[in-house]
Each structure stands twice: as structure tokens, then as C-alpha cells.
Coordinates of C-alpha atoms in Angstrom, one line a residue:
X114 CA -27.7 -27.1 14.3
X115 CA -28.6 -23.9 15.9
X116 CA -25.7 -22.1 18.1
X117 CA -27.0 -19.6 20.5
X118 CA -25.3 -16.6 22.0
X119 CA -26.2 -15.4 25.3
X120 CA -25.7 -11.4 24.7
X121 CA -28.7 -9.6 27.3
X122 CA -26.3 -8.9 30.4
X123 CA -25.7 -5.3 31.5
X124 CA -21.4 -6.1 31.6
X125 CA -21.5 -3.9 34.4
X126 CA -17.8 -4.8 35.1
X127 CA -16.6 -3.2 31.3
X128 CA -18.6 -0.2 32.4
X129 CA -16.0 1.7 30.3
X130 CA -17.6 0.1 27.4
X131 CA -21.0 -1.1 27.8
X132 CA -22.5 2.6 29.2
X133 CA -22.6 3.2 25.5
X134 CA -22.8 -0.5 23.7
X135 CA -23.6 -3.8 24.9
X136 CA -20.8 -6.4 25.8
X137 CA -21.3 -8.1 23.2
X138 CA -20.3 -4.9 20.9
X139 CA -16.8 -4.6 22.3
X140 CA -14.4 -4.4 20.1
X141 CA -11.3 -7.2 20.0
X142 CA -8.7 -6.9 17.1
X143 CA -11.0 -4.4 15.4
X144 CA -14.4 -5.9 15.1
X145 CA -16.8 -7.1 18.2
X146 CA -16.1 -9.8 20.4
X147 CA -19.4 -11.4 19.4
X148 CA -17.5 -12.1 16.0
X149 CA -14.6 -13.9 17.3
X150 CA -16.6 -16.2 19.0
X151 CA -19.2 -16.8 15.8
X152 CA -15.6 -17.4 13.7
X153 CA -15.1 -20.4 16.8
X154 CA -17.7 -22.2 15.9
X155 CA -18.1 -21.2 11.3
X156 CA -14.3 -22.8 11.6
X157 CA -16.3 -26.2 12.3
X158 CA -18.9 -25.9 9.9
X159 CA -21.7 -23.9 11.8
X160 CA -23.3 -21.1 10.8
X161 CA -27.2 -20.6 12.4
X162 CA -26.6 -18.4 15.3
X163 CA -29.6 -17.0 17.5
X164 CA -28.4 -13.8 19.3
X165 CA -30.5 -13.7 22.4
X166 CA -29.9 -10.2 23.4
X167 CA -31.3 -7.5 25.9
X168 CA -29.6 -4.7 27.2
X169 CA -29.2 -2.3 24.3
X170 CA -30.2 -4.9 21.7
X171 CA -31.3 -2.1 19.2
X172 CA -27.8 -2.0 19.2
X173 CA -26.6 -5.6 17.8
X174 CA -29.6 -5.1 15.6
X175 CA -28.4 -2.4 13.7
X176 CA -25.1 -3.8 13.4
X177 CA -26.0 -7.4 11.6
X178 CA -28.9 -5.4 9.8
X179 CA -26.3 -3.2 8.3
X180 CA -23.5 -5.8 8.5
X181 CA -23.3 -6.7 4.7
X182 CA -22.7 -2.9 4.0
X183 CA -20.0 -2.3 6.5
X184 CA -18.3 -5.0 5.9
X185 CA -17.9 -4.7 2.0
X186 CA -17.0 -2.5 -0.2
X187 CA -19.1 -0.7 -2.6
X188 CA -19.6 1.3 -5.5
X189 CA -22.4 4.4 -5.7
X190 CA -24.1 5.8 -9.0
X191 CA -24.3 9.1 -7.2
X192 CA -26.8 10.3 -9.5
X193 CA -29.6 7.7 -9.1
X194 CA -28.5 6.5 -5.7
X195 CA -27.8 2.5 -7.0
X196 CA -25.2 0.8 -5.2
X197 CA -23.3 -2.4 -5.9
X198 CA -21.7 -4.2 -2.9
X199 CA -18.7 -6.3 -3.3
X200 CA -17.9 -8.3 0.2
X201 CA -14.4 -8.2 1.1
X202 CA -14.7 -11.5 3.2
X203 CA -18.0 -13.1 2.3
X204 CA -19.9 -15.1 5.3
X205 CA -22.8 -17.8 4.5
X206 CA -24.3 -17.6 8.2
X207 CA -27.7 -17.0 8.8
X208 CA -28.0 -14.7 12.3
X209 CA -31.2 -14.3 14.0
X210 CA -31.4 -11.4 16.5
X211 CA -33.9 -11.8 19.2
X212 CA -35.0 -9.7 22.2
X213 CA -35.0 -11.6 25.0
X214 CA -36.1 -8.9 27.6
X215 CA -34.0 -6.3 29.6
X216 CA -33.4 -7.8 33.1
X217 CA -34.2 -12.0 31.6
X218 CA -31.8 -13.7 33.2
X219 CA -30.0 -16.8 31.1
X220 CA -32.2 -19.3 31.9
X221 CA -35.5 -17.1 30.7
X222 CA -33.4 -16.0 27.6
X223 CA -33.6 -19.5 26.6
X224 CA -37.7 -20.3 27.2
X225 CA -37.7 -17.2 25.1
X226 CA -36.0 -19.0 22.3
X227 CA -37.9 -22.2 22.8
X228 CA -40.0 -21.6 19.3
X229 CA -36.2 -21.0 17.7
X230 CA -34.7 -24.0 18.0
X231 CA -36.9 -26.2 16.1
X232 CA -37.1 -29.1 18.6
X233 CA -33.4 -30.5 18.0
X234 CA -30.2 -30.6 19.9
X235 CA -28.9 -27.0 19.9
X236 CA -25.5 -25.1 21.4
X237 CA -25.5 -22.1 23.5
X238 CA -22.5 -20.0 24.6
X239 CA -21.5 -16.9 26.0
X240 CA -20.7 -14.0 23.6
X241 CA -17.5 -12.8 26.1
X242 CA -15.6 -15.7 26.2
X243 CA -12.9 -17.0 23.1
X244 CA -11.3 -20.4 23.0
X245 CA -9.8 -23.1 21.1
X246 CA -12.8 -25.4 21.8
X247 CA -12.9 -28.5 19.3
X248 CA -16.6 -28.8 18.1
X249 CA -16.7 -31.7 16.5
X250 CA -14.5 -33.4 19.6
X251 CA -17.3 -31.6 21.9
X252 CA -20.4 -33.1 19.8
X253 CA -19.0 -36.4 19.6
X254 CA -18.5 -36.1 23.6
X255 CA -22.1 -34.9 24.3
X256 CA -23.8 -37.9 21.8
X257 CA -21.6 -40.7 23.3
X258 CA -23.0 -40.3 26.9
X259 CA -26.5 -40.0 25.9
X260 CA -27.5 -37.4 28.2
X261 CA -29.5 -33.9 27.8
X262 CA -26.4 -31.4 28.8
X263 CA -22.9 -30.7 28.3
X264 CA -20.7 -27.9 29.4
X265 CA -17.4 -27.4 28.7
X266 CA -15.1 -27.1 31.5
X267 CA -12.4 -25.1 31.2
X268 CA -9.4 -24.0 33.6
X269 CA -9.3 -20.5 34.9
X270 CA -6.9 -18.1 33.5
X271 CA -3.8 -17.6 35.9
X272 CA -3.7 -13.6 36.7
X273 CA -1.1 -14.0 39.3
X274 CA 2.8 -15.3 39.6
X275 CA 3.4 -18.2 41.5
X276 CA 5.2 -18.8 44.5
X277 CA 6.6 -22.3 45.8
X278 CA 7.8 -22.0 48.9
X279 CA 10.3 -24.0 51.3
X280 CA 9.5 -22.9 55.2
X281 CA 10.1 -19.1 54.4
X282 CA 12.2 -19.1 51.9
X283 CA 10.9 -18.9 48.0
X284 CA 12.5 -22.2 45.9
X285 CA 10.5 -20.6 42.4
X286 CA 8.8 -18.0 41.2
X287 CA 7.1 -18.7 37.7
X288 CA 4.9 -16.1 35.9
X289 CA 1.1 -17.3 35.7
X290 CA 1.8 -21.0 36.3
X291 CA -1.3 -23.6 36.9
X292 CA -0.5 -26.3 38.8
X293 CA -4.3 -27.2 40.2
X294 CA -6.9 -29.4 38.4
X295 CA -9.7 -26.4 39.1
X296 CA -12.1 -26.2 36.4
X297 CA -14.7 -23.6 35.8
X298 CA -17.6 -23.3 33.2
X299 CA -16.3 -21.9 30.1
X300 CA -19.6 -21.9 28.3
X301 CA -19.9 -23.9 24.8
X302 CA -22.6 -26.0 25.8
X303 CA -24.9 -28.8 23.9
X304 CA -28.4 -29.2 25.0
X305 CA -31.1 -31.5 23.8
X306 CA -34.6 -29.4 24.2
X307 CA -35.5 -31.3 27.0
X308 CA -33.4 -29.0 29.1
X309 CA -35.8 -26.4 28.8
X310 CA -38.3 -28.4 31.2
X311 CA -35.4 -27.7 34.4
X312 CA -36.0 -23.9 33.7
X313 CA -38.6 -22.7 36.2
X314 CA -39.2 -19.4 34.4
X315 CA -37.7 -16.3 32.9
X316 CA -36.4 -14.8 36.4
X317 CA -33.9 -17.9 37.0
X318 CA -30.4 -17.7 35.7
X319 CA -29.2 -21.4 33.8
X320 CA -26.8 -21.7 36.0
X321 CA -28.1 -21.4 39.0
X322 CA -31.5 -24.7 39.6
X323 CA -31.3 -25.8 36.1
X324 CA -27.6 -26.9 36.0
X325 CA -27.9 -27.9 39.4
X326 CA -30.9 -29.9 39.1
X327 CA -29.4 -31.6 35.3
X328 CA -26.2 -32.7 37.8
X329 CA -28.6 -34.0 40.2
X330 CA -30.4 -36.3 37.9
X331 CA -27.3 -37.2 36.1
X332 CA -28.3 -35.4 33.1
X333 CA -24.7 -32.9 33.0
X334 CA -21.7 -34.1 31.9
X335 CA -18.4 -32.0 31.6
X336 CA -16.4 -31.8 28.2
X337 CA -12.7 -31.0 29.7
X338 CA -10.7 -28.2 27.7
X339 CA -7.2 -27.6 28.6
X340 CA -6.2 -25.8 25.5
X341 CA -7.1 -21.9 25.3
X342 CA -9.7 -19.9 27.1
X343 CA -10.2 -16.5 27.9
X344 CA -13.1 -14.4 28.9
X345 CA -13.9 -10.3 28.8
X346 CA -15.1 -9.5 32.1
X347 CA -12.8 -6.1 32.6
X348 CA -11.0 -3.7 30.5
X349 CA -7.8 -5.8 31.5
X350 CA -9.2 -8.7 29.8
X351 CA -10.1 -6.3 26.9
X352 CA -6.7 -5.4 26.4
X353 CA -5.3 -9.0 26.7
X354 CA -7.4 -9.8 23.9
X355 CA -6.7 -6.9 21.9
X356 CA -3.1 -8.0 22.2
X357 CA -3.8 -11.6 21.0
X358 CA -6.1 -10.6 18.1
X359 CA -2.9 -8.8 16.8
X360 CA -1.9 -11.7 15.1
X361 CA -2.7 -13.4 11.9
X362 CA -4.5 -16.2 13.6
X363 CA -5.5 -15.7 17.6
X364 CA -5.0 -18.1 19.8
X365 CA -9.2 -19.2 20.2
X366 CA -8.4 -20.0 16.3
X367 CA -5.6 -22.1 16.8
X368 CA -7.7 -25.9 16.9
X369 CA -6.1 -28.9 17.8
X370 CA -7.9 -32.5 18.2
X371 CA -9.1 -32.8 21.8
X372 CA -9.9 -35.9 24.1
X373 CA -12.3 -36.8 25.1
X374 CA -12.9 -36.7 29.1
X375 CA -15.7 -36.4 31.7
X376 CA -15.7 -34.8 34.9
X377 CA -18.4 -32.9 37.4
X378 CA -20.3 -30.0 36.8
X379 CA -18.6 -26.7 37.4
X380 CA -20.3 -23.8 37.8
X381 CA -19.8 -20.2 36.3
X382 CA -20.3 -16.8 38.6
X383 CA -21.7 -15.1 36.2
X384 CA -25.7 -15.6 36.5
X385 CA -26.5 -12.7 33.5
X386 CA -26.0 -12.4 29.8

């Protein structure tokens, strides 16, 4: 099953960053972000990723082109210029690289991909956003109800402390508590090709008529995800997740079995990628 990964959008909120390299190219832990979310889904067996990129795509390019070289080590015959490569951490994926079109919005970056994907049920995420999402739980969800999209919903990281309060005076504080049922789109969708007849052209963002107009015809269910989620819209979010990928195994690598549950359509902010 093809996995694609929306990586076209300017990021102009990690201007820091993406005035030299596209979003996607950001560096978590080391190595891009794009990478951490590729190791999501290879943990569940799935490894034929179409990069749908844009903005500075010359960039990703260059980087899977030269990827086996970079990432292994090698010895040179100086004199005659032979090399032998010997990969530190050998990966069987297959990673196409397509250019999408500068300013495409989402929706367009997938008609553009429509000759890709072979005709078969295919995922699509965002390449800023990490998470603990169980695959084969999400699969299983999208073929029991039959219809042409899921999304995964997934609840917005807290970025403030919480105050309960009694009249005027404060009962608790607690540090980044959630206490809400508000769900967001967290990306990891499943789509069955027929999706690609809701996308009116290469100017309209997938989240804007087509997931509207899949929720109005009953077509969009919600796979709910309370474990881990976390998206890189700003350098604080870099840092967070610079922090996390410290560790021997990050928390968007940390799978547990999920149920599975069915709500309404949420809808991201974010229109480019």
C-alpha cells in the first residue's frame, strides 16, 4: 500500500528553518523530520512512500538521491575512485519523489499523484506531524465501515497550565492538563481512489470542499487517537521534539494496541503542505 507524504508547503511559521530548507528537511534528533514519520509507518510493515513535494523540492531530492551514501559508511580506492558502501542501518523502502508544483495546494498535490497510486486504497499524511498512531488498528477501522475516507483524530497538544477555579479563588493548578473531548485532524489518513473525484482541481486544499463534501455524503469517518501526537509548526515545537528524540525510543515510536472508535470529522487549519 502506497503512503504519501504531503511535503510542498512554504512552513512559513519555522521561517527560521525553511528560508533555507523545506519543512520537511528539519532536523529532529539529528536526521529530518520527514524520517521520523517514514519510521511511524516502516514500524508496521510499510515501506512505498510517495513524497509529494514543492517548495524547494530540489532539496528532498538530493537528499533521498544521495541518501544510501550519507547514511552508510564507506571505503574509497583513492587511486581509481571505486567505492564500497556498507549501510550502517539498512532500510528496504522504496521512496518516490514527486514535484507537485510550487503554490499546489493539498488537494491538487494529490490529482498530481493520481497515476502513482495504482488505483488501490492508499494513506496520506503530513510530513510535520509524529505520533504513536497504530496502523494496523487504523486499517482495520477504515475497512470495517466500508467508506472512501478516514482521518485520524487526534487531541491538541496542551501549551498552557490549567486553572480550576472556585468563584475567584484557584482550587488547582496542573501543568498542561486536558480535560475537554476536542479533537483535531492529526493527519494519517486512508483513502480509497474514489476520493480523488471530491477534489475540484489543483487550487483547492483537501481540507477545505473535499473533506467537507466526504462528511456530507457520509463518506468520512474519524479513527480516535488518544495516545501521542505532536506537530512542528514553530521553532518551539522544534525544540520539544528535539528534546523527545533524545531518547532511545521517542515517544511517536512507543505503539500500543488502539480501539477502535468513530466520531465526526475534524478539521485541520493548516490548508498547505
Amino acid at each position: 500500500m502506497k503512503v504519501v507524504l504531503f511535503a510542498g508547503g512554504f512552513g512559513s511559521r519555522l521561517a527560521e528553518e525553511t528560508t533555507r530548507i523545506p519543512k520537511p528537511m528539519v532536523e529532529v534528533g539529528g536526521k529530518p523530520i520527514i524520517l521520523h514519520v517514514m519510521d511511524i509507518y516502516s514500524h508496521w510493515g510499510y515501506h512505498d512512500f510517495v513524497v509529494a513535494g514543492g517548495y524547494k523540492c530540489m532539496s528532498i531530492k538530493n537528499f533521498f538521491h544521495n541518501f544510501h551514501l550519507s547514511t552508510a559508511d564507506f571505503t574509497v580506492a583513492l587511486g581509481s575512485g571505486s567505492m564500497v558502501l556498507r549501510p550502517v542501518h539498512p532500510l528496504d523502502w522504496n521512496v518516490s519523489v514527486v514535484d507537485t508544483g510550487l503554490s499546489t495546494m493539498t488537494g491538487g498535490r494529490l490529482l498530481r499523484l493520481r497515476d502513482w497510486l495504482d488505483g488501490d486504497t492508499f494513506m496520506v499524511t503530513y510530513s510535520d506531524g509524529v505520533g504513536n498512531i497504530d496502523i494496523e488498528a487504523l486499517l482495520a477501522f477504515h475497512r470495517s465501515h466500508g467508506r472512501l475516507a478516514t482521518v485520524t483524530a487526534v487531541q491538541p497538544p496542551a501549551r498552557f497550565g490549567n486553572l480550576e477555579l472556585e468563584g475567584d479563588q484557584v482550587v488547582e493548578f496542573t501543568e498542561k492538563v486536558r480535560k475537554h473531548e476536542t479533537w483535531i485532524n492529526g493527519g494519517f489518513f486512508v483513502f480509497e481512489p474514489g476520493i480523488l473525484d471530491y477534489i475540484p482541481g489543483a487550487a483547492e486544499p483537501l481540507e477545505m470542499s473535499p473533506l467537507t463534501n466526504l462528511a456530507r455524503d457520509g463518506q468520512l469517518f474519524a479513527y480516535k487517537h488518544k495516545g501521542f501526537w505532536h506537530p512542528m509548526d514553530t521553532v518551539r515545537d522544534r525544540d520539544y521534539l528535539n528534546g523527545l528524540a533524545e531518547t532511545d525510543d521517542p515517544p511517536w515510536l512507543q505503539f500500543e494496541r488502539s480501539a477502535v472508535s468513530a466520531t465526526a470529522s475534524p478539521q485541520r487549519p493548516q490548508a498547505t503542505a
